[in-house]
CSV table of C-alpha atoms and ligand atoms in Angstrom, one decimal:
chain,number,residue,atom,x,y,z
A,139,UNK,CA,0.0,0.0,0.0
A,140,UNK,CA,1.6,3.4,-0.8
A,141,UNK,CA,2.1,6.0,2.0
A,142,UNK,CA,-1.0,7.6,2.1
A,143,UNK,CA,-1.5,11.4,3.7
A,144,UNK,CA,-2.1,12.2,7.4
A,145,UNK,CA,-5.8,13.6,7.2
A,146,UNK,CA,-8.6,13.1,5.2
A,147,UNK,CA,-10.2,16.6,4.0
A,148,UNK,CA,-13.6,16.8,3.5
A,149,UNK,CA,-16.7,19.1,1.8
A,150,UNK,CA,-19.6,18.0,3.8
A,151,UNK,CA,-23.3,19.1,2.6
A,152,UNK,CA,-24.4,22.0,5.6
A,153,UNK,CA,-27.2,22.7,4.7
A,154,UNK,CA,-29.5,22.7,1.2
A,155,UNK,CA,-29.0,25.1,-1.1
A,156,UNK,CA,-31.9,27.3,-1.9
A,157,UNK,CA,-30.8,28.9,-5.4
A,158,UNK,CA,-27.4,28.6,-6.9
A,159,UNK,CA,-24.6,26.7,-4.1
A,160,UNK,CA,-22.7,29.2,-1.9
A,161,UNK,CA,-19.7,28.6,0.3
A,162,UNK,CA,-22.0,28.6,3.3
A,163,UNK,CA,-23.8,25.3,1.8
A,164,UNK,CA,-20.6,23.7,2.9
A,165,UNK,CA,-18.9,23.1,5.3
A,166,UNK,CA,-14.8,22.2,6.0
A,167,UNK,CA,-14.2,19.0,7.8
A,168,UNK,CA,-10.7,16.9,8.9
A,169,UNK,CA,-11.1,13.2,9.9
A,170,UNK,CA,-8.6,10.3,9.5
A,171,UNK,CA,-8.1,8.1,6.5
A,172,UNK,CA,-9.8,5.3,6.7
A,173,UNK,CA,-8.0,2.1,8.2
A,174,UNK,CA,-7.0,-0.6,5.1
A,175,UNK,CA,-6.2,-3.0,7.7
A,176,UNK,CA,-9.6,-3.3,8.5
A,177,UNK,CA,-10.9,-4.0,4.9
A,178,UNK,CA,-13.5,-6.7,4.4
A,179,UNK,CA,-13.9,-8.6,1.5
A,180,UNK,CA,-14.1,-6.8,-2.0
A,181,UNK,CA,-13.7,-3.4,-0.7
A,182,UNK,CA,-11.2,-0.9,-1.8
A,183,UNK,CA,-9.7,2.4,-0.7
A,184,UNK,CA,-9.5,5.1,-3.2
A,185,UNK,CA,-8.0,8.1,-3.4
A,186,UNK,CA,-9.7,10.8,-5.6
A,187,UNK,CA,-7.7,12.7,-8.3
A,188,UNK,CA,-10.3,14.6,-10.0
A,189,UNK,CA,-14.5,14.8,-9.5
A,190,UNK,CA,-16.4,15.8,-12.3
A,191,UNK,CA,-18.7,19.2,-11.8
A,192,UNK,CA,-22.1,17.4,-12.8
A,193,UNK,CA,-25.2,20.0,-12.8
A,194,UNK,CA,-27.4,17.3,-11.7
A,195,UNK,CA,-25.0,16.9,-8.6
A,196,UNK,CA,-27.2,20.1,-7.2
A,197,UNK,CA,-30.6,17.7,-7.8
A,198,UNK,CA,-29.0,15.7,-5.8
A,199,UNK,CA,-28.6,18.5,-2.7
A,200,UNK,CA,-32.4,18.6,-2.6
A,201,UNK,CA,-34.6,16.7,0.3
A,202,UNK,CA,-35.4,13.5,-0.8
A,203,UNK,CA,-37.6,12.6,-3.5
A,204,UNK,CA,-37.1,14.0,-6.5
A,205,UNK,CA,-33.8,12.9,-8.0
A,206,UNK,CA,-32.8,9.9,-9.3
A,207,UNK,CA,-29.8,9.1,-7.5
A,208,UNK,CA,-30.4,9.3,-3.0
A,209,UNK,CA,-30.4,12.7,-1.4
A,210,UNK,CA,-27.2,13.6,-0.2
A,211,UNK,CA,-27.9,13.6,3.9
A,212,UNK,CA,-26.8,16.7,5.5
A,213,UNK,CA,-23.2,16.0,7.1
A,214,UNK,CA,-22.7,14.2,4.3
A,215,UNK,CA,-19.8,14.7,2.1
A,216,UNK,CA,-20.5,15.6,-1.1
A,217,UNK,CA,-21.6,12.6,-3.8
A,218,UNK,CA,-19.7,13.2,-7.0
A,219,UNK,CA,-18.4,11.1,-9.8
A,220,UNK,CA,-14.8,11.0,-9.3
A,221,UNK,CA,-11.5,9.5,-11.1
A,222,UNK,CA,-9.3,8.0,-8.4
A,223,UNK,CA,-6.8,5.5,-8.1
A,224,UNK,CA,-6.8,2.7,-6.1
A,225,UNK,CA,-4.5,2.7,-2.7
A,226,UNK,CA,-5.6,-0.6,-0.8
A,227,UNK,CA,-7.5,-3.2,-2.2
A,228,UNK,CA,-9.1,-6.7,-0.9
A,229,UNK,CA,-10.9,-7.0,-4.4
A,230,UNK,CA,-9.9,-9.6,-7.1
A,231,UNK,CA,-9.3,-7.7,-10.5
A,232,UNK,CA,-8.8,-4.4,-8.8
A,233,UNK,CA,-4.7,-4.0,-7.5
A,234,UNK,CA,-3.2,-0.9,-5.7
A,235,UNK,CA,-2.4,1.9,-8.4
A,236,UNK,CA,-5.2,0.7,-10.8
A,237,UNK,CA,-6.6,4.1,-11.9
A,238,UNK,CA,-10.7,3.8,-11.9
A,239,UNK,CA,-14.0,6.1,-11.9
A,240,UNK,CA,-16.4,5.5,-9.2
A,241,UNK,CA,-19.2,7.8,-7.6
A,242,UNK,CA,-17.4,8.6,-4.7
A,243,UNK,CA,-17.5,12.1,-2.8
A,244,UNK,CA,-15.7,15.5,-2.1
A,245,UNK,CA,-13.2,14.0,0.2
A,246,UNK,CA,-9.5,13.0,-0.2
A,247,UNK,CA,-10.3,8.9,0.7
A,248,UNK,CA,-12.9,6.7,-0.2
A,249,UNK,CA,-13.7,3.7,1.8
A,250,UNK,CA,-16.0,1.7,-1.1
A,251,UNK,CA,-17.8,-0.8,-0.2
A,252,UNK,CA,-17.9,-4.4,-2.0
A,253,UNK,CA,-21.1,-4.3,-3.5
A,254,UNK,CA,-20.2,-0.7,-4.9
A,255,UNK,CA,-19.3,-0.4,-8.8
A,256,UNK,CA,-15.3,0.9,-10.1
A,257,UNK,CA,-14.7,1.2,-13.5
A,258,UNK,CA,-10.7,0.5,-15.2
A,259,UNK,CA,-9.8,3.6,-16.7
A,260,UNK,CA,-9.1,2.0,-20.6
A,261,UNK,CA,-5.8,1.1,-21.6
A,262,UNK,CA,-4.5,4.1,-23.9
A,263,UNK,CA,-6.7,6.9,-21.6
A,264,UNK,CA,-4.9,9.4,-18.8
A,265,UNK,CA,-7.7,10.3,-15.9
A,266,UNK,CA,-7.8,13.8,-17.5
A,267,UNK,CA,-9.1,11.5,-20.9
A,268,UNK,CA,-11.7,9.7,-19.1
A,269,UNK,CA,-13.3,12.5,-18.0
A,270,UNK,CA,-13.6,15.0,-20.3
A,271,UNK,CA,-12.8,13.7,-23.9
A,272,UNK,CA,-14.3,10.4,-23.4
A,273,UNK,CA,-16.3,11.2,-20.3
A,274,UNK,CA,-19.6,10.8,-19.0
A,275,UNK,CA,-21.0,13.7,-20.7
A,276,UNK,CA,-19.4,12.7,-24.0
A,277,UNK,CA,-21.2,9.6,-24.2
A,278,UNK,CA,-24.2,11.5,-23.2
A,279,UNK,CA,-23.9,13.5,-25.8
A,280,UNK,CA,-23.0,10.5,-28.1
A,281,UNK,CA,-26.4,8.7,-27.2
A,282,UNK,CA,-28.7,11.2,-26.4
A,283,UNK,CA,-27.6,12.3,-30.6
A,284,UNK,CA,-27.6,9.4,-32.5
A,285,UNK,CA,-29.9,7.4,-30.2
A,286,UNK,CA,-32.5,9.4,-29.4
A,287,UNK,CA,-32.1,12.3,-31.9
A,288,UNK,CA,-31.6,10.1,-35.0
A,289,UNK,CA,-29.7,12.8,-36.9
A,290,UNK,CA,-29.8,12.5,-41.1
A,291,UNK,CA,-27.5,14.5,-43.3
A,292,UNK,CA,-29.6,17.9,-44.1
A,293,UNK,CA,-31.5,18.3,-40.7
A,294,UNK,CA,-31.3,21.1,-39.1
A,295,UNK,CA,-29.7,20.5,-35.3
A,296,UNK,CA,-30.3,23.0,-32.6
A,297,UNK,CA,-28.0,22.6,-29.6
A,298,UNK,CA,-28.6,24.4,-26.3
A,299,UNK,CA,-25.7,24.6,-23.7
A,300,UNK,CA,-23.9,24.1,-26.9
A,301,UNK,CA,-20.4,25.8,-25.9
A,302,UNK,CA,-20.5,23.1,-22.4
A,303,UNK,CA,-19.2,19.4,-21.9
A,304,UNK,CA,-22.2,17.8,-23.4
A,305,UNK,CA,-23.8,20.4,-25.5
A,306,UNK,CA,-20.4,21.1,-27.6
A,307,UNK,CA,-19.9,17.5,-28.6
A,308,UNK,CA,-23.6,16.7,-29.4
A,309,UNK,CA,-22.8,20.0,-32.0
A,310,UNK,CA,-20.0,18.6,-33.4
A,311,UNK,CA,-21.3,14.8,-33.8
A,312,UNK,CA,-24.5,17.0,-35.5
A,313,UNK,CA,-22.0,18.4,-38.2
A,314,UNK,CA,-20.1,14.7,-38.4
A,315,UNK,CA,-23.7,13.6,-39.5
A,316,UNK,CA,-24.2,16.2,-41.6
A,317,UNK,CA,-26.4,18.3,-40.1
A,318,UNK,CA,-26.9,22.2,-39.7
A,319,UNK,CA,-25.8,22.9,-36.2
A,320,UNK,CA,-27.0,25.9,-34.2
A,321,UNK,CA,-25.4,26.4,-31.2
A,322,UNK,CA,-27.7,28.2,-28.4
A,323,UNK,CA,-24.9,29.8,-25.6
A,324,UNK,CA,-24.5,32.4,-23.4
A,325,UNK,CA,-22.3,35.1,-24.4
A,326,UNK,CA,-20.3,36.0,-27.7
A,327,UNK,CA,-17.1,34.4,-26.6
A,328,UNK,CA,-18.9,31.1,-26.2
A,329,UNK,CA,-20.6,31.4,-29.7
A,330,UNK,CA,-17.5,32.4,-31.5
A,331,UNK,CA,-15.8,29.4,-30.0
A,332,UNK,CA,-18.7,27.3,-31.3
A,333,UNK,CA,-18.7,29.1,-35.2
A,334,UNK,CA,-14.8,29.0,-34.9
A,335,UNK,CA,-12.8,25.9,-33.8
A,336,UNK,CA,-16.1,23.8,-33.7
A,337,UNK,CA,-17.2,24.4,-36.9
A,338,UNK,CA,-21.3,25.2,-36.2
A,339,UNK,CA,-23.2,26.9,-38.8
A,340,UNK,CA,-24.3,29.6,-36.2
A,341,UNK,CA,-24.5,30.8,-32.6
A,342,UNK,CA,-26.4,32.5,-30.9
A,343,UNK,CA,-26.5,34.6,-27.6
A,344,UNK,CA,-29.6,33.6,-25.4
A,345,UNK,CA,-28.8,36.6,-23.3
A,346,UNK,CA,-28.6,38.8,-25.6
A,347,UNK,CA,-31.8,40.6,-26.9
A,348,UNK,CA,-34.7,38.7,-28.8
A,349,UNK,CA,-33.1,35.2,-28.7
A,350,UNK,CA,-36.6,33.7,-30.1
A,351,UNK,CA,-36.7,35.7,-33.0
A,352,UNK,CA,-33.2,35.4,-34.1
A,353,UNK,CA,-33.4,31.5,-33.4
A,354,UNK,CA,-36.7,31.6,-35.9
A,355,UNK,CA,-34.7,33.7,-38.4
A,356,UNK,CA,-31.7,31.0,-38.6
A,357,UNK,CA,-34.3,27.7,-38.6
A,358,UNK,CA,-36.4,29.1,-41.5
A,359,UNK,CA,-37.8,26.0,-42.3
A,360,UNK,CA,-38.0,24.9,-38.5
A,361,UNK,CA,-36.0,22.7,-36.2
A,362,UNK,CA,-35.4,19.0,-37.0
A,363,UNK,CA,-33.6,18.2,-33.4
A,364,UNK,CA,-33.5,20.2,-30.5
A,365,UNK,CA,-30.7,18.9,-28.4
A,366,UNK,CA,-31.9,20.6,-24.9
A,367,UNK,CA,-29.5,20.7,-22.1
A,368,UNK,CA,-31.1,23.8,-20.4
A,369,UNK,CA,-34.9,23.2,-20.6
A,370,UNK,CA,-37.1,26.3,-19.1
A,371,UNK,CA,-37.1,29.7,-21.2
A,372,UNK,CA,-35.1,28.1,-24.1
A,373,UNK,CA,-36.5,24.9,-24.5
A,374,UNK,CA,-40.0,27.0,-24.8
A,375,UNK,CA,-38.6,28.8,-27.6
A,376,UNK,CA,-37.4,25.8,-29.4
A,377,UNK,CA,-41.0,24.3,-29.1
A,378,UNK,CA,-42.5,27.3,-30.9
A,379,UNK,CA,-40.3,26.8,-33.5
A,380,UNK,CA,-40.0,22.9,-34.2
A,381,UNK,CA,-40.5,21.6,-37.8
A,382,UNK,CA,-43.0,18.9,-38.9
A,383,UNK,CA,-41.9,14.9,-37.3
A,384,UNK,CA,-38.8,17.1,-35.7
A,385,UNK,CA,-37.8,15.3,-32.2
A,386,UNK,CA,-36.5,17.0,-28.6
A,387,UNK,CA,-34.1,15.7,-27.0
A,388,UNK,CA,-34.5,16.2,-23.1
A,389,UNK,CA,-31.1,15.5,-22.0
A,390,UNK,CA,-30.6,18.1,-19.1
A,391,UNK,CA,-33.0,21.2,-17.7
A,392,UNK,CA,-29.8,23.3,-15.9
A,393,UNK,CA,-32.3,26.3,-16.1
A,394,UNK,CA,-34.1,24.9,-13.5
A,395,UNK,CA,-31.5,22.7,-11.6
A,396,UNK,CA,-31.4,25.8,-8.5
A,397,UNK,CA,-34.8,26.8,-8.2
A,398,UNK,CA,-35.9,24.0,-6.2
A,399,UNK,CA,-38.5,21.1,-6.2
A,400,UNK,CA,-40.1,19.5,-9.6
A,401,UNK,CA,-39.1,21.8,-12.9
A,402,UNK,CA,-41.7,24.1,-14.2
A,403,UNK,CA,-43.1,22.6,-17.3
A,404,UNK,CA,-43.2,23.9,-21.4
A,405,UNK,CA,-46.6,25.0,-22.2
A,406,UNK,CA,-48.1,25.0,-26.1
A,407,UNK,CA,-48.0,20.8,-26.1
A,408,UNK,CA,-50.8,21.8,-29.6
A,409,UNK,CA,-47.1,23.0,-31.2
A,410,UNK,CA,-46.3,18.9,-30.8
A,411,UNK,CA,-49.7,17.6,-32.0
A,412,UNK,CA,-49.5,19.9,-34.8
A,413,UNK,CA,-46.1,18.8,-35.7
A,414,UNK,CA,-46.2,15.2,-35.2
A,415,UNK,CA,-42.8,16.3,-32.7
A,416,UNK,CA,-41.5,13.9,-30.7
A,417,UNK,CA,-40.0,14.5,-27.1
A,418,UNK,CA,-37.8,12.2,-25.6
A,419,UNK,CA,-35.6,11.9,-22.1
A,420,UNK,CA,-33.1,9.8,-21.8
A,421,UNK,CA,-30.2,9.0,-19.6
A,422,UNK,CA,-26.8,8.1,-20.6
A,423,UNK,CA,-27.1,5.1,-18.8
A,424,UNK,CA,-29.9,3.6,-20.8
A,425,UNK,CA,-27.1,3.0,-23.0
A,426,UNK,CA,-24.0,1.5,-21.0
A,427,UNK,CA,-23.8,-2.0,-22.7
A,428,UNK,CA,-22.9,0.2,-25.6
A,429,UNK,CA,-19.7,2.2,-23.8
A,430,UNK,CA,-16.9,0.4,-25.9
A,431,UNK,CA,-18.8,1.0,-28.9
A,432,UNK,CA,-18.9,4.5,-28.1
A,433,UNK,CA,-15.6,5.4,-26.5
A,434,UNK,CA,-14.1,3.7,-30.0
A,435,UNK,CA,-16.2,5.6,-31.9
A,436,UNK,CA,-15.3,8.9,-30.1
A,437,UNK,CA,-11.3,8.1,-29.9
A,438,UNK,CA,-11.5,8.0,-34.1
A,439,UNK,CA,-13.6,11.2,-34.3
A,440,UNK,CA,-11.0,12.9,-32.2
A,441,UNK,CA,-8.2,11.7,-34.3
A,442,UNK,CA,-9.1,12.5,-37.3
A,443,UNK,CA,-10.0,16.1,-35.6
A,444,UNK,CA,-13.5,16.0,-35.8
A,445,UNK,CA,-14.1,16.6,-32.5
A,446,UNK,CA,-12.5,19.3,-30.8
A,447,UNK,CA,-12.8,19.5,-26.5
A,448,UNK,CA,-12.4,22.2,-23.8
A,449,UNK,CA,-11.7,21.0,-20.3
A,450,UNK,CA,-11.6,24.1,-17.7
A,451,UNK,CA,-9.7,22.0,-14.5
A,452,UNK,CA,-9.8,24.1,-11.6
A,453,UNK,CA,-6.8,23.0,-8.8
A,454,UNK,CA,-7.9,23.4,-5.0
A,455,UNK,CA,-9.3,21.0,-2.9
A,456,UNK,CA,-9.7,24.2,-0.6
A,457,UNK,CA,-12.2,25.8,-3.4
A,458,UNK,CA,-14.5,22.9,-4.4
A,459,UNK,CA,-17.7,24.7,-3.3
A,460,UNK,CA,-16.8,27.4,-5.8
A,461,UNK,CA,-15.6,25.5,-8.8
A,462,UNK,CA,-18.7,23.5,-8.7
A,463,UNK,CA,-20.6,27.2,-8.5
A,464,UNK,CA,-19.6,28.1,-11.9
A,465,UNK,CA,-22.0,26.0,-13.4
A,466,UNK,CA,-24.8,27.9,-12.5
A,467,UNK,CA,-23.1,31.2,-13.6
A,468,UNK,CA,-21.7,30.0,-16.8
A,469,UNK,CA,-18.7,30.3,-15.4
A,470,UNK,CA,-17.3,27.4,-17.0
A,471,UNK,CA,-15.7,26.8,-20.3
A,472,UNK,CA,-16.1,23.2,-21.5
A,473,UNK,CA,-16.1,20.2,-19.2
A,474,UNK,CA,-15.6,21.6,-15.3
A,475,UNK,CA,-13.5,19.1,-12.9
A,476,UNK,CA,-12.1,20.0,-9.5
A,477,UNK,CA,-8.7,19.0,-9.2
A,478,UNK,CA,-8.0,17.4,-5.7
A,479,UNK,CA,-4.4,18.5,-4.8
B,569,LIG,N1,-29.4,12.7,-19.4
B,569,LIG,C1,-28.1,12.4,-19.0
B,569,LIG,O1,-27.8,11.2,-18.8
B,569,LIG,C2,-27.2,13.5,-18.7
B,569,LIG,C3,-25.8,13.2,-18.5
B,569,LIG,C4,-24.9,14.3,-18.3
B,569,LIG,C5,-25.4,15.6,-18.3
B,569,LIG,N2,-26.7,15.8,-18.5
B,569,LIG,C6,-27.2,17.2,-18.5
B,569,LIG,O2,-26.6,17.9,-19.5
B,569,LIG,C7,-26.6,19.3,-19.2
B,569,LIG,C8,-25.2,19.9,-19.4
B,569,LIG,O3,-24.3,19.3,-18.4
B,569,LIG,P1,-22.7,19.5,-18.5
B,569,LIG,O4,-22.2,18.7,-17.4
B,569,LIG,O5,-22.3,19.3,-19.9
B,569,LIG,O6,-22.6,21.1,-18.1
B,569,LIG,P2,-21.9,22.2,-19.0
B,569,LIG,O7,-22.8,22.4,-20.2
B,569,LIG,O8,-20.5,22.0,-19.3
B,569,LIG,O9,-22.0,23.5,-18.0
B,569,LIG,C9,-23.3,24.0,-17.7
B,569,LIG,C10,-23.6,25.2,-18.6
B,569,LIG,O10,-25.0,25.4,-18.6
B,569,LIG,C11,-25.3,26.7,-18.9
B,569,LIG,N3,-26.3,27.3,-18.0
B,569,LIG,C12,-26.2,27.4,-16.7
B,569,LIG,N4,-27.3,27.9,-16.2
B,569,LIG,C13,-28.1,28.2,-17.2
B,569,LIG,C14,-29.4,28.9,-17.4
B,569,LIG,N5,-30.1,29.3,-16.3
B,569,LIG,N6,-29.9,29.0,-18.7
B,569,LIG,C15,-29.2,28.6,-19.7
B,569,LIG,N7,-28.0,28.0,-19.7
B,569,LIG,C16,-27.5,27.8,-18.4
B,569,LIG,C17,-24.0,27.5,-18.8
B,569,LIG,O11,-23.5,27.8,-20.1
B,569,LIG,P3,-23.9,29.3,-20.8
B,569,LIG,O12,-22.7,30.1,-20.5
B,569,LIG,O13,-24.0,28.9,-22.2
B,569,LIG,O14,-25.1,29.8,-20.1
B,569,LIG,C18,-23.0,26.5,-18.2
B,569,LIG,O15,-21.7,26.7,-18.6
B,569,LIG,C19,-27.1,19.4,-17.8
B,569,LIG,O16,-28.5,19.8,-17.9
B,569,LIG,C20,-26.9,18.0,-17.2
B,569,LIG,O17,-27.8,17.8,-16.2
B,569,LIG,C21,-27.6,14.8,-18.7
């Protein structure tokens, strides 16, 4: 087992946020690492390298009941999907220095219980790889696309939280399927990123003024997919403007993520009968038999640079709280992780 560090930091959950996380949601804790002469069959000690800045992480600060993973108990630290490598191990398959992802939480050590799930990192893959390039949210976007979407060359793609981890790829696997892409983000550097090194067709500004009509002016004919990470505000404007047989794509409502309880609804469901649309959640997991499919897929795209990906990594065990905060400002550009160091 490799010398391992005196303390264990932690960011426990305080209290439940009521809009966007602050630091006083959080709170600073010390405890010891956890004994690995004590491990039981099939557990494992971990110790986390990166955690992934997941929106749906704040769903998952509310009181029970509305989230699909558990509530995260106050005193709690903080659940969060996490690349970590292994420092003590009594399960077969899984040595000391194996580097894995796991849902673990903002602390330093993870005591994992036997019955809990580690993936291998893939052979050819750094951490940083596995969770940005080829990560979560890039098979998300992968599925959510080609599964649900089922892009055809011509179709005109709309993209919200296009210039993010998830939005920006399902863009450019649009234009690898020969779509027109429209990228929906906030703020002109995000859309010149988008028009620029990720080849859309067009940007535009949802904070800027009259975001419907310019939407309407570039989908003349309508949209064909509406990739929705964002839901609320936006995704009403995409309904209004949806052509016949097009298909929604509920991947993610961030637009709603801090306001608490069940998300507000669309209204105008006669724009959908009238267009024969079809609106579809999903959940990247639907489709995990289908990972190696997908990572290969991915690893060619970004080879043969069609693909392009922005990680922001933030350093600072000591700034967790705000790194994850970004989020919900915009504050991040491309796929957010929180560096443990
Ligand atoms: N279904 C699934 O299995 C699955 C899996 C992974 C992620 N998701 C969902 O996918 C979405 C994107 O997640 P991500 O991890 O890739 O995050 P991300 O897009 O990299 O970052 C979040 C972005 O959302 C935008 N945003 C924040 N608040 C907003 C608001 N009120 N209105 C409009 N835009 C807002 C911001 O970009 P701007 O600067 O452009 O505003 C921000 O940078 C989330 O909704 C997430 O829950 C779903």
């Amino acid at each position: 087992m490799e010398k391992m560090a005196e303390i264990n930091r932690q960011w426990l959950l305080r209290r439940r946020p009521t809009s966007n996380v602050t630091a006083d949601d959080f709170e600073y804790s010390e405890t010891s690492i956890p004994d690995s002469s004590s491990l039981r069959p099939g557990e494992l000690i971990l110790r986390n390298l990166l955690f992934l800045c997941a929106p749906t992480m704040r769903n998952w600060m509310e009181p029970p009941g509305n989230s699909l993973y558990p509530s995260i108990a106050i005193g709690d630290p903080v659940m969060a999907p996490a690349a970590c490598e292994v420092v003590a191990s009594a399960r077969e398959g899984v040595p000391v220095g194996m580097r894995v992802t796991a849902f673990t939480s903002w602390q330093d050590y993870q005591r994992i219980a036997a019955d809990h799930p580690v993936t291998p990192v893939p052979d050819g893959l750094s951490v940083t790889d596995i969770m940005t390039t080829y990560g979560l949210n890039a098979r998300t976007a992968y599925f959510g696309l080609l599964k649900v979407g089922k892009p055809r060359a011509g179709d005109t793609l709309v993209v919200s939280g296009a210039a993010g981890s998830t939005g920006s790829v399902a863009a450019q696997i649009g234009k690898i399927m020969g779509c027109r892409v429209i990228g929906i983000a906030g703020g002109a550097r995000k859309c010149a990123w988008l028009t620029g090194e990720c080849g859309l067709d067009a940007a535009v500004d949802y904070r800027s003024g009259d975001f419907e009509g310019k939407l309407r002016e570039l989908c003349p004919d309508g949209i064909d997919i509406f990739y929705d990470n964002v839901g609320g505000d936006i995704l009403q404007a995409a309904i209004e403007n949806m052509a016949k047989f097009g298909r929604i794509i509920l991947c993610g409502q961030i637009a709603t993520y801090t306001e608490g309880g069940p998300a507000r609804g669309p209204n105008n469901m006669m724009r959908l009968i009238y267009g024969s649309v079809t609106m579809q959640g999903f959940l990247q997991a639907d489709y995990a038999d289908e990972t190696d499919a997908a990572l290969k897929q991915l690893r060619q795209w970004v080879d043969q640079g069609l693909i392009v990906h922005r990680a922001d990594i933030r350093p600072g065990f000591e700034r967790i709280p705000q790194t994850f905060a970004a989020l919900f400002e915009g504050g991040n550009e491309g796929t957010l992780l929180a560096a443990v160091n």
